Amino acid sequence: MKSKDENPTWVVPASIQRTMDHPVSVVPPGPDNPLGAYRIRLSIDVYAIHGTNDPWTVGRLTTHGCIRLYPEDIETLYPLVDKGTPGEILYQPVKFGEAKGRIYVEVHQDVYQMYPDLEAYAFEVLAQSGLGARVDSEQLRTAVRGKTGVPIDITLGAAVVPKPTVNIVHEHVPRRRRLALL
């Protein structure tokens, strides 16, 4: 983490100005500022973690590269990190988790097309997780095809039903797919 700003001013990049109906070069702090009330700048200059004035955009492919958080989440995170705090940005279109003895998979679209065979990748990550013996392979295939971005119970004998939250128990990302934030 490079720096933090409360009530940041957004200097709009020229590339974004070209996409605006009414281009502006600067957006001052306030309700019209898409950065929200807090911004955490990362060592990769084009990225930041920030709030938003439009919460429905959180978690969607509507950003220009930043990581948007709900206003209440960035307000919680902001005081917990200091300049120099290390971190990583991980690209994980497939995640496995376990909650109350059930195994879940969350599959997202491979928007960066890093995995030519997402199903094969899912089974590779599953094998590395050590959870494979407890998983219904056909339900995993169905979840990979669906790419809903919602955790799906894939425990042997379970119906395929979306679940809202799980604890991540395995987060494997090949080394070449990591971006260090120093």
PDB file of C-alpha atoms in Angstrom:
ATOM      1  CA  MET A   1       0.000   0.000   0.000  1.00  0.00           C
ATOM      2  CA  LYS A   2       1.444   3.311  -1.100  1.00  0.00           C
ATOM      3  CA  SER A   3      -0.809   5.940   0.485  1.00  0.00           C
ATOM      4  CA  LYS A   4      -4.314   6.683   1.771  1.00  0.00           C
ATOM      5  CA  ASP A   5      -6.734   9.532   1.100  1.00  0.00           C
ATOM      6  CA  GLU A   6      -9.871  10.529   2.974  1.00  0.00           C
ATOM      7  CA  ASN A   7     -12.419  12.321   0.810  1.00  0.00           C
ATOM      8  CA  PRO A   8     -10.213  11.959  -2.278  1.00  0.00           C
ATOM      9  CA  THR A   9     -10.351  14.140  -5.345  1.00  0.00           C
ATOM     10  CA  TRP A  10     -10.558  12.065  -8.510  1.00  0.00           C
ATOM     11  CA  VAL A  11      -8.316  13.219 -11.348  1.00  0.00           C
ATOM     12  CA  VAL A  12     -10.078  11.585 -14.277  1.00  0.00           C
ATOM     13  CA  PRO A  13      -7.709   9.849 -16.718  1.00  0.00           C
ATOM     14  CA  ALA A  14      -8.031  10.935 -20.358  1.00  0.00           C
ATOM     15  CA  SER A  15      -8.995   7.369 -21.332  1.00  0.00           C
ATOM     16  CA  ILE A  16     -12.017   7.542 -19.019  1.00  0.00           C
ATOM     17  CA  GLN A  17     -12.902  11.092 -20.052  1.00  0.00           C
ATOM     18  CA  ARG A  18     -13.313   9.780 -23.614  1.00  0.00           C
ATOM     19  CA  THR A  19     -16.048   7.413 -22.390  1.00  0.00           C
ATOM     20  CA  MET A  20     -18.011  10.100 -20.504  1.00  0.00           C
ATOM     21  CA  ASP A  21     -21.113  11.815 -21.873  1.00  0.00           C
ATOM     22  CA  HIS A  22     -20.024  15.068 -20.214  1.00  0.00           C
ATOM     23  CA  PRO A  23     -16.240  14.787 -19.708  1.00  0.00           C
ATOM     24  CA  VAL A  24     -14.644  16.375 -16.661  1.00  0.00           C
ATOM     25  CA  SER A  25     -10.993  16.312 -15.672  1.00  0.00           C
ATOM     26  CA  VAL A  26     -11.466  16.515 -11.896  1.00  0.00           C
ATOM     27  CA  VAL A  27     -14.217  15.326  -9.549  1.00  0.00           C
ATOM     28  CA  PRO A  28     -14.003  16.889  -6.076  1.00  0.00           C
ATOM     29  CA  PRO A  29     -14.899  15.001  -2.889  1.00  0.00           C
ATOM     30  CA  GLY A  30     -18.611  14.549  -2.362  1.00  0.00           C
ATOM     31  CA  PRO A  31     -21.628  12.499  -3.422  1.00  0.00           C
ATOM     32  CA  ASP A  32     -20.754  12.615  -7.155  1.00  0.00           C
ATOM     33  CA  ASN A  33     -17.226  11.258  -6.640  1.00  0.00           C
ATOM     34  CA  PRO A  34     -17.046   7.581  -7.684  1.00  0.00           C
ATOM     35  CA  LEU A  35     -14.099   7.000  -5.310  1.00  0.00           C
ATOM     36  CA  GLY A  36     -16.341   7.415  -2.289  1.00  0.00           C
ATOM     37  CA  ALA A  37     -15.003   8.676   1.021  1.00  0.00           C
ATOM     38  CA  TYR A  38     -11.774   6.634   1.162  1.00  0.00           C
ATOM     39  CA  ARG A  39      -9.040   5.574  -1.252  1.00  0.00           C
ATOM     40  CA  ILE A  40      -6.080   3.273  -0.617  1.00  0.00           C
ATOM     41  CA  ARG A  41      -3.437   3.703  -3.312  1.00  0.00           C
ATOM     42  CA  LEU A  42      -1.462   0.631  -4.332  1.00  0.00           C
ATOM     43  CA  SER A  43       2.106   0.393  -5.595  1.00  0.00           C
ATOM     44  CA  ILE A  44       0.735  -0.402  -9.038  1.00  0.00           C
ATOM     45  CA  ASP A  45      -0.223   3.186  -9.877  1.00  0.00           C
ATOM     46  CA  VAL A  46      -3.231   2.414 -12.029  1.00  0.00           C
ATOM     47  CA  TYR A  47      -4.975   0.512  -9.199  1.00  0.00           C
ATOM     48  CA  ALA A  48      -6.516   1.565  -5.926  1.00  0.00           C
ATOM     49  CA  ILE A  49      -8.938   0.152  -3.400  1.00  0.00           C
ATOM     50  CA  HIS A  50     -11.740   2.624  -2.787  1.00  0.00           C
ATOM     51  CA  GLY A  51     -15.342   3.112  -1.853  1.00  0.00           C
ATOM     52  CA  THR A  52     -18.027   4.107  -4.300  1.00  0.00           C
ATOM     53  CA  ASN A  53     -20.961   6.415  -4.725  1.00  0.00           C
ATOM     54  CA  ASP A  54     -22.760   3.651  -6.651  1.00  0.00           C
ATOM     55  CA  PRO A  55     -22.820   0.460  -4.500  1.00  0.00           C
ATOM     56  CA  TRP A  56     -24.491  -1.730  -7.146  1.00  0.00           C
ATOM     57  CA  THR A  57     -21.209  -1.636  -9.116  1.00  0.00           C
ATOM     58  CA  VAL A  58     -19.252  -3.490  -6.398  1.00  0.00           C
ATOM     59  CA  GLY A  59     -18.102  -6.875  -7.663  1.00  0.00           C
ATOM     60  CA  ARG A  60     -19.121  -6.199 -11.256  1.00  0.00           C
ATOM     61  CA  LEU A  61     -17.095  -5.609 -14.398  1.00  0.00           C
ATOM     62  CA  THR A  62     -17.855  -1.900 -14.346  1.00  0.00           C
ATOM     63  CA  THR A  63     -14.546  -0.531 -13.114  1.00  0.00           C
ATOM     64  CA  HIS A  64     -11.502   0.640 -15.030  1.00  0.00           C
ATOM     65  CA  GLY A  65      -9.201  -1.521 -12.925  1.00  0.00           C
ATOM     66  CA  CYS A  66      -9.700  -0.407  -9.344  1.00  0.00           C
ATOM     67  CA  ILE A  67     -11.144  -2.537  -6.579  1.00  0.00           C
ATOM     68  CA  ARG A  68     -14.420  -1.059  -5.362  1.00  0.00           C
ATOM     69  CA  LEU A  69     -15.737  -1.813  -1.903  1.00  0.00           C
ATOM     70  CA  TYR A  70     -19.069  -1.045  -0.302  1.00  0.00           C
ATOM     71  CA  PRO A  71     -18.815   2.243   1.635  1.00  0.00           C
ATOM     72  CA  GLU A  72     -19.109   0.462   4.994  1.00  0.00           C
ATOM     73  CA  ASP A  73     -16.378  -2.049   4.036  1.00  0.00           C
ATOM     74  CA  ILE A  74     -13.800   0.540   2.945  1.00  0.00           C
ATOM     75  CA  GLU A  75     -14.589   2.502   6.111  1.00  0.00           C
ATOM     76  CA  THR A  76     -13.710  -0.625   8.129  1.00  0.00           C
ATOM     77  CA  LEU A  77     -10.579  -1.470   6.103  1.00  0.00           C
ATOM     78  CA  TYR A  78      -9.154   2.048   5.862  1.00  0.00           C
ATOM     79  CA  PRO A  79      -7.892   2.430   9.459  1.00  0.00           C
ATOM     80  CA  LEU A  80      -6.496  -1.130   9.485  1.00  0.00           C
ATOM     81  CA  VAL A  81      -3.803  -0.583   6.839  1.00  0.00           C
ATOM     82  CA  ASP A  82      -0.784   1.680   6.937  1.00  0.00           C
ATOM     83  CA  LYS A  83       1.635   2.866   4.284  1.00  0.00           C
ATOM     84  CA  GLY A  84       3.844  -0.053   3.286  1.00  0.00           C
ATOM     85  CA  THR A  85       1.327  -2.754   4.194  1.00  0.00           C
ATOM     86  CA  PRO A  86       2.021  -5.631   1.780  1.00  0.00           C
ATOM     87  CA  GLY A  87      -0.699  -7.389  -0.172  1.00  0.00           C
ATOM     88  CA  GLU A  88      -1.411  -9.334  -3.326  1.00  0.00           C
ATOM     89  CA  ILE A  89      -4.030  -9.163  -6.037  1.00  0.00           C
ATOM     90  CA  LEU A  90      -5.062 -12.705  -6.908  1.00  0.00           C
ATOM     91  CA  TYR A  91      -6.950 -13.787  -9.990  1.00  0.00           C
ATOM     92  CA  GLN A  92      -9.079 -16.779  -8.986  1.00  0.00           C
ATOM     93  CA  PRO A  93     -12.003 -17.619 -11.255  1.00  0.00           C
ATOM     94  CA  VAL A  94     -12.464 -20.885  -9.267  1.00  0.00           C
ATOM     95  CA  LYS A  95     -12.482 -21.010  -5.453  1.00  0.00           C
ATOM     96  CA  PHE A  96     -13.322 -23.882  -3.106  1.00  0.00           C
ATOM     97  CA  GLY A  97     -14.482 -23.578   0.474  1.00  0.00           C
ATOM     98  CA  GLU A  98     -15.893 -25.584   3.323  1.00  0.00           C
ATOM     99  CA  ALA A  99     -18.595 -24.571   5.785  1.00  0.00           C
ATOM    100  CA  LYS A 100     -20.285 -26.812   8.354  1.00  0.00           C
ATOM    101  CA  GLY A 101     -18.942 -29.939   6.679  1.00  0.00           C
ATOM    102  CA  ARG A 102     -20.208 -28.971   3.213  1.00  0.00           C
ATOM    103  CA  ILE A 103     -17.936 -28.287   0.210  1.00  0.00           C
ATOM    104  CA  TYR A 104     -18.653 -25.281  -2.003  1.00  0.00           C
ATOM    105  CA  VAL A 105     -17.250 -23.969  -5.249  1.00  0.00           C
ATOM    106  CA  GLU A 106     -17.539 -20.415  -6.540  1.00  0.00           C
ATOM    107  CA  VAL A 107     -16.899 -20.101 -10.266  1.00  0.00           C
ATOM    108  CA  HIS A 108     -16.597 -16.832 -12.160  1.00  0.00           C
ATOM    109  CA  GLN A 109     -16.205 -16.152 -15.839  1.00  0.00           C
ATOM    110  CA  ASP A 110     -12.524 -16.242 -16.854  1.00  0.00           C
ATOM    111  CA  VAL A 111     -12.621 -12.609 -17.996  1.00  0.00           C
ATOM    112  CA  TYR A 112      -8.883 -12.469 -18.694  1.00  0.00           C
ATOM    113  CA  GLN A 113      -8.953 -15.783 -20.590  1.00  0.00           C
ATOM    114  CA  MET A 114      -6.028 -17.141 -18.579  1.00  0.00           C
ATOM    115  CA  TYR A 115      -7.358 -20.701 -18.450  1.00  0.00           C
ATOM    116  CA  PRO A 116      -8.166 -22.279 -21.839  1.00  0.00           C
ATOM    117  CA  ASP A 117     -10.035 -25.119 -20.068  1.00  0.00           C
ATOM    118  CA  LEU A 118     -11.722 -23.777 -16.933  1.00  0.00           C
ATOM    119  CA  GLU A 119     -13.121 -27.199 -16.059  1.00  0.00           C
ATOM    120  CA  ALA A 120      -9.661 -28.799 -16.128  1.00  0.00           C
ATOM    121  CA  TYR A 121      -8.349 -25.913 -14.011  1.00  0.00           C
ATOM    122  CA  ALA A 122     -11.196 -26.414 -11.498  1.00  0.00           C
ATOM    123  CA  PHE A 123     -10.307 -30.093 -11.129  1.00  0.00           C
ATOM    124  CA  GLU A 124      -6.618 -29.180 -10.739  1.00  0.00           C
ATOM    125  CA  VAL A 125      -7.406 -26.740  -7.923  1.00  0.00           C
ATOM    126  CA  LEU A 126      -9.760 -29.298  -6.359  1.00  0.00           C
ATOM    127  CA  ALA A 127      -7.004 -31.942  -6.378  1.00  0.00           C
ATOM    128  CA  GLN A 128      -4.611 -29.502  -4.680  1.00  0.00           C
ATOM    129  CA  SER A 129      -7.209 -28.641  -2.035  1.00  0.00           C
ATOM    130  CA  GLY A 130      -7.477 -32.199  -0.698  1.00  0.00           C
ATOM    131  CA  LEU A 131     -11.293 -31.997  -0.836  1.00  0.00           C
ATOM    132  CA  GLY A 132     -11.757 -34.139  -3.964  1.00  0.00           C
ATOM    133  CA  ALA A 133     -13.017 -37.308  -2.254  1.00  0.00           C
ATOM    134  CA  ARG A 134     -15.976 -35.374  -0.818  1.00  0.00           C
ATOM    135  CA  VAL A 135     -17.039 -33.661  -4.065  1.00  0.00           C
ATOM    136  CA  ASP A 136     -19.655 -34.679  -6.632  1.00  0.00           C
ATOM    137  CA  SER A 137     -17.723 -34.295  -9.900  1.00  0.00           C
ATOM    138  CA  GLU A 138     -20.853 -33.798 -11.995  1.00  0.00           C
ATOM    139  CA  GLN A 139     -22.059 -30.985  -9.727  1.00  0.00           C
ATOM    140  CA  LEU A 140     -18.624 -29.381 -10.042  1.00  0.00           C
ATOM    141  CA  ARG A 141     -18.869 -29.586 -13.850  1.00  0.00           C
ATOM    142  CA  THR A 142     -22.345 -28.022 -13.705  1.00  0.00           C
ATOM    143  CA  ALA A 143     -21.044 -25.183 -11.506  1.00  0.00           C
ATOM    144  CA  VAL A 144     -18.118 -24.556 -13.883  1.00  0.00           C
ATOM    145  CA  ARG A 145     -20.461 -24.405 -16.875  1.00  0.00           C
ATOM    146  CA  GLY A 146     -22.795 -22.022 -14.998  1.00  0.00           C
ATOM    147  CA  LYS A 147     -20.110 -19.561 -13.840  1.00  0.00           C
ATOM    148  CA  THR A 148     -22.619 -17.834 -11.531  1.00  0.00           C
ATOM    149  CA  GLY A 149     -20.079 -16.277  -9.156  1.00  0.00           C
ATOM    150  CA  VAL A 150     -22.175 -17.662  -6.293  1.00  0.00           C
ATOM    151  CA  PRO A 151     -20.948 -20.430  -3.960  1.00  0.00           C
ATOM    152  CA  ILE A 152     -22.580 -23.756  -4.936  1.00  0.00           C
ATOM    153  CA  ASP A 153     -22.780 -26.807  -2.657  1.00  0.00           C
ATOM    154  CA  ILE A 154     -20.975 -29.609  -4.501  1.00  0.00           C
ATOM    155  CA  THR A 155     -20.751 -32.050  -1.589  1.00  0.00           C
ATOM    156  CA  LEU A 156     -21.441 -35.668  -2.559  1.00  0.00           C
ATOM    157  CA  GLY A 157     -25.208 -36.157  -2.277  1.00  0.00           C
ATOM    158  CA  ALA A 158     -26.056 -32.410  -2.232  1.00  0.00           C
ATOM    159  CA  ALA A 159     -28.519 -30.648  -4.500  1.00  0.00           C
ATOM    160  CA  VAL A 160     -27.003 -27.817  -6.555  1.00  0.00           C
ATOM    161  CA  VAL A 161     -28.245 -24.795  -4.578  1.00  0.00           C
ATOM    162  CA  PRO A 162     -26.471 -21.396  -4.336  1.00  0.00           C
ATOM    163  CA  LYS A 163     -25.250 -20.503  -0.839  1.00  0.00           C
ATOM    164  CA  PRO A 164     -24.492 -16.897   0.146  1.00  0.00           C
ATOM    165  CA  THR A 165     -21.277 -17.274   2.160  1.00  0.00           C
ATOM    166  CA  VAL A 166     -18.459 -19.741   2.853  1.00  0.00           C
ATOM    167  CA  ASN A 167     -15.044 -19.687   4.463  1.00  0.00           C
ATOM    168  CA  ILE A 168     -12.288 -20.104   1.882  1.00  0.00           C
ATOM    169  CA  VAL A 169     -10.120 -23.076   2.853  1.00  0.00           C
ATOM    170  CA  HIS A 170      -7.906 -23.226  -0.221  1.00  0.00           C
ATOM    171  CA  GLU A 171      -6.608 -20.385  -2.328  1.00  0.00           C
ATOM    172  CA  HIS A 172      -4.170 -21.776  -4.873  1.00  0.00           C
ATOM    173  CA  VAL A 173      -2.983 -19.477  -7.619  1.00  0.00           C
ATOM    174  CA  PRO A 174      -0.007 -20.411  -9.777  1.00  0.00           C
ATOM    175  CA  ARG A 175       2.966 -18.131  -9.016  1.00  0.00           C
ATOM    176  CA  ARG A 176       2.937 -16.623 -12.501  1.00  0.00           C
ATOM    177  CA  ARG A 177      -0.596 -15.343 -11.931  1.00  0.00           C
ATOM    178  CA  ARG A 178       0.213 -13.249  -8.840  1.00  0.00           C
ATOM    179  CA  LEU A 179       0.829  -9.510  -8.736  1.00  0.00           C
ATOM    180  CA  ALA A 180       2.715  -8.373  -5.676  1.00  0.00           C
ATOM    181  CA  LEU A 181       1.706  -5.119  -4.051  1.00  0.00           C
ATOM    182  CA  LEU A 182       4.637  -3.677  -2.177  1.00  0.00           C
TER     183      LEU A 182
END
